[in-house]
Amino acid sequence: MSAYPSASLKPAAADAASASAPGADAACAAPLPVLGRDVTVPLVTGGEVGYAALDYAASAPALQRVWDDVAAYAPYYGSVHRGAGYLSQLSTDLFEQSRTTVAEFLDCRAADQVVFTRSTTDSLNLLAAALPAGCQVFVFETEHHASLLPWVNARVTYLDAPRTPDEAVATLERALADREPYGPALVCVTGASNVTGELWPVRELAAAAHAHGARIVLDAAQLVPHHPVSVQDLDVDWIAFSGHKLYAPFGSGVLAGRADWLQDAEPYLAGGGASRKVARREDGGVDVEWHTTAARHEAGSPNVIGVYAIASACRALTEAGFDTLVAREQELIVRVREGLAEIPAVRVLSLFGDRAPRVGVISFVVDGWNSSHFAAALSAEYGIGVRDGLFCAHPLVRTLLGSEPQAQGECGAPDTAPGERSLNAIRVSFGAGTPDEHVERFVRAVRELVADGAKWQYRTEEGRCVPAV
C-alpha cells in the first residue's frame, strides 16, 4: 500500500507553514512557527500581552508543521500492525515510515533499532531494564533525574561534577580504569545540560568508554532540538530523547541504538504486540515467543500520532537546515547572556565557564530575590513563562548553588528542614520557534525587576508564588 491515500495527507511543506504564520514581520518572526505564537495572556497590572513561552527545555510548543501533519492524518487513524482494514494498513505504514525517518534523522547504523517509547525517561528506564546481569553503570551527578535514577538495579558509580570538558573525560577514564576488568559496563551522559545548556564532550566520552570496554547511552533530550545529532559520528551505542522537547508534544519518545542487549532482554512490557506466538502448555502454563525486532519493547497499541509527530518534527528541522537554526539560536544566546551580564545582581550558572558552547538554556539567580518570586513576577507582570526550581537535576543545581542560600520564608521559597538552605534558580530556554521580541522583553523585564522591584504583591499558595488578590 502507498504511504498516503490522497494528496491531502502528504506532509505539509515547511515553507507553507512559515508563510501561514500570523504577524510574521521582521521583528517577531521565528525560523519555525509554533502553536501558541498568537496567544495573549492577562497582566495583573492591566491589559494583555502576547505570551512569551521561554520554557522550551521543559516542553517545546508544537511546530505548526507538526500540528498540520497530525491534523491531516487524524481522520485516517487506525490500529497499528494488527488490523486488516485500509486505515489500519495506512497507519501501520505511517508508523513504520516514521521509524525510518527517525533513524535517518539520527544517522543510525544499519543494524540499529529504533524503539518508540513515551519519553526520554521511559527510554532510559527501558534500557535499564535491558542491562545484562552484572552490568556496572557510570553516571555523572550532573545528569537530569531521567538519566540519573533508572539504574537502581545495577551497580552504579556516581561521578562528581566536572568543571571542564577535559575534566569530564579524565574523570570517566579514571573511573573506568578502576572498574573490574570483566563484565558489561554502561556510561550514561547528557548531550546538553538542561540546567546550564552547556554541550558535553560526547564524542570524547564515547571514545573513553569504548577504550575501556564499556558502552555509552546519550541523553539527547536537550540536544536534538538544537543541534544535528549523528549516532555514527558521535559513536554512541544508544540515544534517547522525547518528542515533547522536539516540538512534538504528543506523548512519544525514542530509544535508538544497538539491538543485542534489547533482543536479549525480557520485554519491557509483556503483552500484545511484543509477543510473536503464545500457546498453552499441557501443564496449564503458557509458552511465549517474543519478537526480536523493536516490537519486543513496544507492547500494547502504539501511540501512532505521537510517533508521526516526532517524524514530522524531524523532517521540519532537517528541511529548515540546522546550520541556519544553530546560527540564529546562538545570536539569541549571546543577546540574553550579554543582557544578563549587564545586571550586577544576576549570576548565570555554569559548569564549564562563559566560553563553553551551549544551547538555548540559561539558568541564573538574582541577589535579593527568591527565584520563585522572580519567576512569578515575570509571568504576572510581563507575560513571560520561565521555569524556577531545581529542574529535575537536584544534585547539579545544589552543587552550583551550594554556597548561596536564598532568603527563608520569601514568597514561593522551597520548604526546607531546619538548618538547611533554601535553594532554587530561574531557567529561561528557547529555540527555533522563539521570536526576537520574546528574548528582548525578557532581558528588559529582568532589568526592570532588579532596578524597580515588583509592581504587585505576591503570596505563597500550595508551594507556589502567585499574585495576591
XYZ file of C-alpha atoms in Angstrom:
469
model
C 0.000 0.000 0.000
C 1.231 3.507 -0.672
C 2.003 5.686 2.318
C -0.850 8.149 1.735
C -4.342 7.645 0.301
C -4.561 11.158 -1.086
C -2.562 14.322 -1.550
C -4.360 15.829 1.447
C -2.356 13.623 3.824
C 1.077 14.408 2.448
C 3.315 16.168 4.984
C 2.901 19.931 4.939
C 5.692 21.860 3.301
C 7.857 23.724 5.764
C 7.745 26.915 3.732
C 3.962 26.757 3.567
C 3.770 26.555 7.352
C 6.095 29.522 7.670
C 4.050 31.554 5.247
C 0.915 30.961 7.327
C 2.383 32.488 10.461
C 0.279 35.468 11.564
C 2.197 38.660 12.150
C 5.438 37.160 10.849
C 7.193 40.500 10.489
C 10.920 41.000 10.764
C 10.744 41.961 14.444
C 8.773 38.920 15.569
C 9.399 36.160 13.060
C 10.948 32.872 14.186
C 12.501 30.322 11.810
C 9.789 27.719 12.504
C 6.282 28.868 13.502
C 4.804 27.175 16.558
C 1.359 26.819 18.049
C 0.588 29.498 20.605
C 2.541 32.219 18.847
C -0.571 34.401 18.755
C -1.856 33.627 22.282
C -2.357 36.616 24.588
C -2.413 36.482 28.392
C -3.678 38.949 31.009
C -1.299 41.003 33.160
C -2.004 41.757 36.815
C -1.172 45.383 36.095
C -3.898 45.553 33.453
C -4.269 44.717 29.783
C -2.971 41.747 27.811
C 0.252 40.863 26.065
C 1.405 38.164 23.668
C 2.642 35.200 25.692
C 6.422 34.747 25.630
C 6.973 30.995 26.000
C 10.545 30.730 27.281
C 10.374 27.287 28.875
C 11.365 25.164 25.876
C 13.658 22.981 27.998
C 10.589 21.634 29.827
C 8.313 21.231 26.785
C 8.683 22.988 23.473
C 5.483 24.120 21.751
C 4.333 22.078 18.785
C 5.559 23.248 15.426
C 2.751 24.463 13.210
C 4.089 21.992 10.649
C 3.722 19.119 13.134
C 0.187 20.177 14.042
C -0.809 20.397 10.376
C 0.619 16.949 9.642
C -1.119 15.399 12.644
C -4.423 17.079 11.729
C -4.151 15.756 8.177
C -3.549 12.215 9.440
C -6.099 12.175 12.292
C -9.159 11.219 10.144
C -7.201 8.208 8.859
C -6.189 6.979 12.326
C -6.386 3.224 12.773
C -4.908 0.396 14.809
C -1.286 -0.408 14.069
C 0.088 -3.787 12.921
C -2.951 -5.872 13.745
C -5.730 -4.584 11.536
C -6.769 -5.772 8.066
C -8.697 -2.630 7.209
C -7.457 0.140 4.964
C -6.947 2.667 7.754
C -5.080 0.121 9.872
C -2.807 -0.676 6.966
C -2.291 3.023 6.317
C -1.496 3.697 9.971
C 0.952 0.804 10.048
C 2.744 2.189 7.003
C 2.880 5.613 8.601
C 4.183 4.188 11.874
C 6.985 2.197 10.242
C 7.907 5.022 7.867
C 8.229 7.232 10.940
C 10.726 4.741 12.349
C 12.798 5.088 9.167
C 12.567 8.885 9.311
C 13.850 8.950 12.898
C 16.702 6.556 12.052
C 17.760 8.815 9.181
C 17.436 11.939 11.360
C 19.793 10.376 13.922
C 22.131 8.877 11.292
C 21.776 5.453 12.890
C 23.820 2.419 11.873
C 22.140 -0.032 9.521
C 21.647 -2.653 12.239
C 20.385 -0.246 14.915
C 16.852 -0.499 16.260
C 14.539 2.467 16.803
C 12.157 1.741 19.671
C 9.273 4.103 20.308
C 8.602 4.901 23.967
C 6.729 7.535 25.943
C 9.640 9.877 26.721
C 13.359 10.141 27.477
C 12.627 8.889 30.991
C 10.781 5.885 29.598
C 13.571 5.190 27.095
C 16.279 5.140 29.741
C 14.192 3.012 32.077
C 13.708 0.589 29.180
C 17.462 0.399 28.652
C 17.999 -0.021 32.395
C 15.633 -2.991 32.341
C 17.632 -4.475 29.442
C 21.068 -4.310 31.081
C 22.942 -7.610 31.139
C 23.429 -9.258 34.517
C 26.247 -7.706 36.495
C 26.377 -4.541 34.401
C 28.116 -1.596 36.024
C 26.793 1.881 35.218
C 28.767 5.133 35.346
C 26.827 8.391 35.512
C 27.770 11.956 36.415
C 25.875 13.644 39.243
C 25.110 16.429 36.746
C 22.506 14.360 34.915
C 18.794 15.059 34.756
C 16.899 12.665 37.014
C 15.691 10.820 33.895
C 19.245 9.610 33.309
C 20.450 9.680 36.925
C 17.843 7.463 38.583
C 16.823 4.498 36.363
C 19.854 2.337 37.221
C 18.717 1.234 40.690
C 19.070 -2.470 39.853
C 22.621 -2.101 38.556
C 25.927 -1.379 40.263
C 26.132 2.384 39.887
C 29.169 4.621 40.188
C 28.207 8.275 40.515
C 30.849 10.695 39.265
C 31.411 14.181 40.683
C 30.510 17.240 38.633
C 33.434 18.192 36.386
C 34.386 21.829 35.863
C 35.739 21.494 32.320
C 35.033 19.137 29.407
C 38.568 17.748 29.709
C 37.959 17.049 33.385
C 34.791 15.164 32.469
C 36.738 12.871 30.150
C 39.561 12.399 32.657
C 37.110 11.633 35.466
C 35.391 8.979 33.381
C 38.656 7.437 32.260
C 39.860 7.092 35.871
C 36.590 5.518 36.958
C 36.577 3.050 34.065
C 40.223 2.146 34.641
C 39.389 1.234 38.248
C 36.424 -0.966 37.408
C 36.500 -4.730 37.352
C 38.203 -5.760 34.110
C 35.456 -8.145 33.039
C 31.728 -7.809 32.691
C 29.475 -5.340 30.895
C 29.551 -1.637 31.641
C 27.494 1.345 30.534
C 28.188 5.070 30.638
C 25.222 7.456 30.652
C 25.842 11.082 29.717
C 23.852 14.106 28.632
C 24.452 15.860 25.336
C 23.427 19.309 26.581
C 22.678 20.207 30.178
C 19.062 21.008 30.989
C 20.353 23.461 33.619
C 23.268 25.314 32.016
C 22.716 24.491 28.337
C 26.386 23.565 28.048
C 27.393 20.953 25.487
C 29.195 17.903 26.809
C 32.173 16.251 25.044
C 30.114 13.279 23.907
C 32.479 12.039 21.203
C 35.446 12.057 23.603
C 33.436 10.371 26.361
C 32.304 7.695 23.914
C 35.904 7.060 22.894
C 36.912 6.722 26.555
C 34.044 4.327 27.232
C 34.857 2.114 24.272
C 38.572 2.109 25.059
C 37.707 0.524 28.404
C 35.198 -1.980 27.025
C 32.103 -0.045 28.090
C 29.106 1.125 26.105
C 27.527 4.572 26.231
C 23.991 5.947 26.063
C 23.376 9.586 25.206
C 20.545 11.518 26.842
C 19.842 13.840 23.914
C 16.625 15.383 25.210
C 18.147 18.888 25.201
C 20.444 18.291 22.230
C 18.303 17.055 19.332
C 16.018 20.140 19.233
C 19.054 22.428 18.870
C 21.801 20.566 17.005
C 22.200 17.848 14.383
C 22.977 14.537 16.073
C 24.735 11.645 14.360
C 24.870 8.337 16.207
C 27.687 7.253 13.927
C 29.752 10.420 14.207
C 29.428 10.585 17.997
C 29.921 6.795 18.141
C 27.349 6.304 20.895
C 25.687 2.956 21.404
C 22.234 4.325 22.206
C 20.469 7.652 22.122
C 17.303 8.679 23.965
C 15.075 11.706 23.543
C 11.484 12.948 23.921
C 9.091 14.211 21.298
C 7.843 16.983 23.575
C 11.308 18.579 23.607
C 11.473 18.291 19.801
C 8.366 20.408 19.076
C 6.155 17.298 19.022
C 4.341 17.211 22.392
C 2.138 14.178 21.746
C 3.479 11.705 24.301
C 6.196 9.771 22.462
C 9.911 9.229 22.833
C 12.741 7.307 21.198
C 15.425 4.839 22.211
C 17.658 4.111 19.235
C 20.816 2.056 19.049
C 22.349 -1.381 19.215
C 19.941 -4.288 19.111
C 21.757 -7.041 21.014
C 21.052 -6.041 24.631
C 17.469 -5.196 23.686
C 16.945 -8.512 21.911
C 18.389 -10.498 24.813
C 16.300 -8.764 27.476
C 12.842 -9.653 28.625
C 10.223 -7.376 27.018
C 9.901 -4.027 28.775
C 6.135 -4.623 28.896
C 4.503 -8.016 28.470
C 1.506 -8.017 26.169
C 0.146 -7.918 22.664
C 2.500 -6.631 20.023
C 5.607 -7.780 21.891
C 4.638 -11.429 21.548
C 5.081 -13.333 18.315
C 3.465 -16.598 19.412
C 1.618 -17.663 22.580
C 0.489 -21.228 23.335
C -0.905 -23.108 26.312
C 1.204 -25.915 27.746
C -0.123 -29.252 28.929
C 0.768 -28.323 32.495
C -1.572 -25.347 32.246
C 1.112 -22.720 31.771
C 1.845 -20.513 28.768
C 4.762 -20.576 26.340
C 5.640 -17.248 24.724
C 7.859 -16.473 21.760
C 8.788 -12.787 21.814
C 9.653 -10.627 18.851
C 13.329 -9.824 18.296
C 12.582 -6.586 16.453
C 11.783 -3.231 18.074
C 8.255 -4.560 18.618
C 9.672 -6.640 21.506
C 9.589 -3.493 23.649
C 6.503 -1.829 22.151
C 3.691 -3.862 23.691
C 0.169 -2.512 23.513
C -1.368 -0.166 20.968
C 1.369 2.242 19.862
C 0.966 5.995 20.036
C 0.949 6.376 16.273
C 0.023 10.068 16.417
C 2.892 10.804 18.795
C 5.297 8.812 16.635
C 4.149 10.533 13.451
C 4.549 13.909 15.204
C 8.187 13.099 16.021
C 8.830 12.138 12.403
C 7.180 15.351 11.232
C 9.393 17.413 13.554
C 12.488 15.578 12.300
C 11.564 16.441 8.722
C 10.825 20.070 9.579
C 14.148 20.615 11.342
C 16.074 18.884 8.574
C 14.385 20.912 5.848
C 14.889 24.178 7.744
C 18.612 23.415 7.955
C 20.418 23.042 11.255
C 23.204 25.410 10.203
C 20.675 28.216 9.904
C 18.840 27.253 13.087
C 22.018 26.933 15.156
C 23.420 30.254 13.937
C 20.217 32.097 14.768
C 19.911 30.458 18.193
C 23.485 31.423 19.013
C 22.566 35.042 18.300
C 19.725 34.781 20.817
C 22.029 33.175 23.390
C 24.541 35.991 23.039
C 21.779 38.587 23.344
C 20.415 37.054 26.546
C 23.786 36.388 28.162
C 25.115 39.847 27.359
C 21.917 41.417 28.657
C 22.092 39.483 31.932
C 25.825 40.238 32.286
C 24.986 43.948 32.405
C 22.872 43.430 35.539
C 25.214 43.101 38.566
C 22.585 41.354 40.706
C 22.283 38.447 38.246
C 24.566 35.410 38.311
C 24.345 32.903 35.463
C 25.039 29.285 36.458
C 27.757 27.398 34.644
C 29.930 24.312 34.990
C 32.343 24.879 32.125
C 32.572 28.678 32.061
C 31.431 31.518 29.831
C 33.294 30.302 26.735
C 31.695 26.849 26.683
C 29.478 26.054 23.680
C 25.845 25.800 24.658
C 22.231 25.588 23.501
C 19.413 27.989 24.370
C 19.099 27.000 28.037
C 20.286 29.504 30.676
C 19.795 29.334 34.442
C 20.512 32.137 36.873
C 19.825 33.596 40.310
C 19.151 37.194 41.339
C 20.553 38.736 44.500
C 17.803 39.694 46.931
C 15.154 37.589 45.215
C 13.829 34.127 45.752
C 13.758 32.569 42.294
C 10.101 31.522 42.557
C 9.118 35.096 43.378
C 11.108 36.432 40.442
C 9.613 33.886 38.006
C 6.110 34.708 39.226
C 6.679 38.420 38.578
C 7.987 37.701 35.077
C 4.766 35.850 34.336
C 2.208 38.072 36.047
C 3.673 41.452 35.084
C 5.310 40.734 31.700
C 3.582 37.645 30.260
C 6.832 35.667 30.232
C 6.835 31.959 31.054
C 10.080 30.589 32.537
C 10.898 27.765 34.948
C 12.037 28.038 38.569
C 13.240 25.361 40.970
C 15.885 22.646 40.717
C 14.854 21.469 37.222
C 14.791 17.711 37.989
C 18.572 17.921 38.329
C 18.826 18.428 42.083
C 22.437 17.320 42.645
C 23.696 19.587 39.863
C 21.762 22.689 40.917
C 22.688 22.130 44.556
C 26.333 21.905 43.501
C 26.046 25.168 41.572
C 24.157 26.951 44.369
C 25.567 25.205 47.412
C 27.205 28.294 48.895
C 24.421 30.742 48.067
C 21.383 30.355 50.316
C 18.294 32.320 49.440
C 16.071 34.104 51.933
C 13.938 31.789 54.055
C 10.206 32.376 54.091
C 10.066 34.564 50.995
C 7.147 34.043 48.611
C 7.463 30.644 46.956
C 10.655 29.667 48.791
C 11.036 25.856 48.762
C 10.282 24.071 52.010
C 13.450 23.045 53.864
C 14.323 21.250 57.046
C 15.625 23.328 59.978
C 19.153 24.484 59.260
C 19.004 23.700 55.545
C 19.373 26.303 52.827
C 16.552 27.286 50.518
C 17.863 26.706 47.013
C 16.240 27.303 43.649
C 17.074 29.052 40.396
C 15.391 30.544 37.330
C 15.716 28.985 33.882
C 15.000 30.637 30.549
C 15.044 28.452 27.445
C 14.194 29.000 23.789
C 14.606 27.582 20.313
C 13.551 27.661 16.695
C 10.072 28.973 17.490
C 11.191 31.908 19.626
C 10.690 35.414 18.186
C 13.348 38.050 18.844
C 10.814 40.135 20.767
C 10.416 37.448 23.417
C 14.085 37.439 24.427
C 14.242 41.245 24.228
C 11.213 41.519 26.527
C 12.767 39.010 28.909
C 16.046 40.924 29.262
C 14.160 44.186 29.710
C 11.897 42.614 32.344
C 14.834 41.256 34.347
C 16.492 44.671 34.258
C 13.314 46.448 35.407
C 12.511 43.986 38.186
C 16.021 44.233 39.580
C 16.031 48.031 39.388
C 12.472 48.818 40.465
C 11.129 45.704 42.182
C 7.808 44.027 41.523
C 4.769 46.185 40.869
C 2.452 43.706 42.591
C 2.188 41.859 45.881
C 2.647 38.064 45.869
C 1.835 35.244 48.275
C 2.584 31.545 48.602
C -0.209 29.182 47.593
C 0.328 25.398 47.610
C 4.066 25.918 47.429
C 3.930 28.321 44.503
C 4.389 32.085 44.438
C 1.278 33.688 42.937
C -0.114 37.228 42.659
C -2.075 38.322 45.715
C -5.700 39.212 45.042
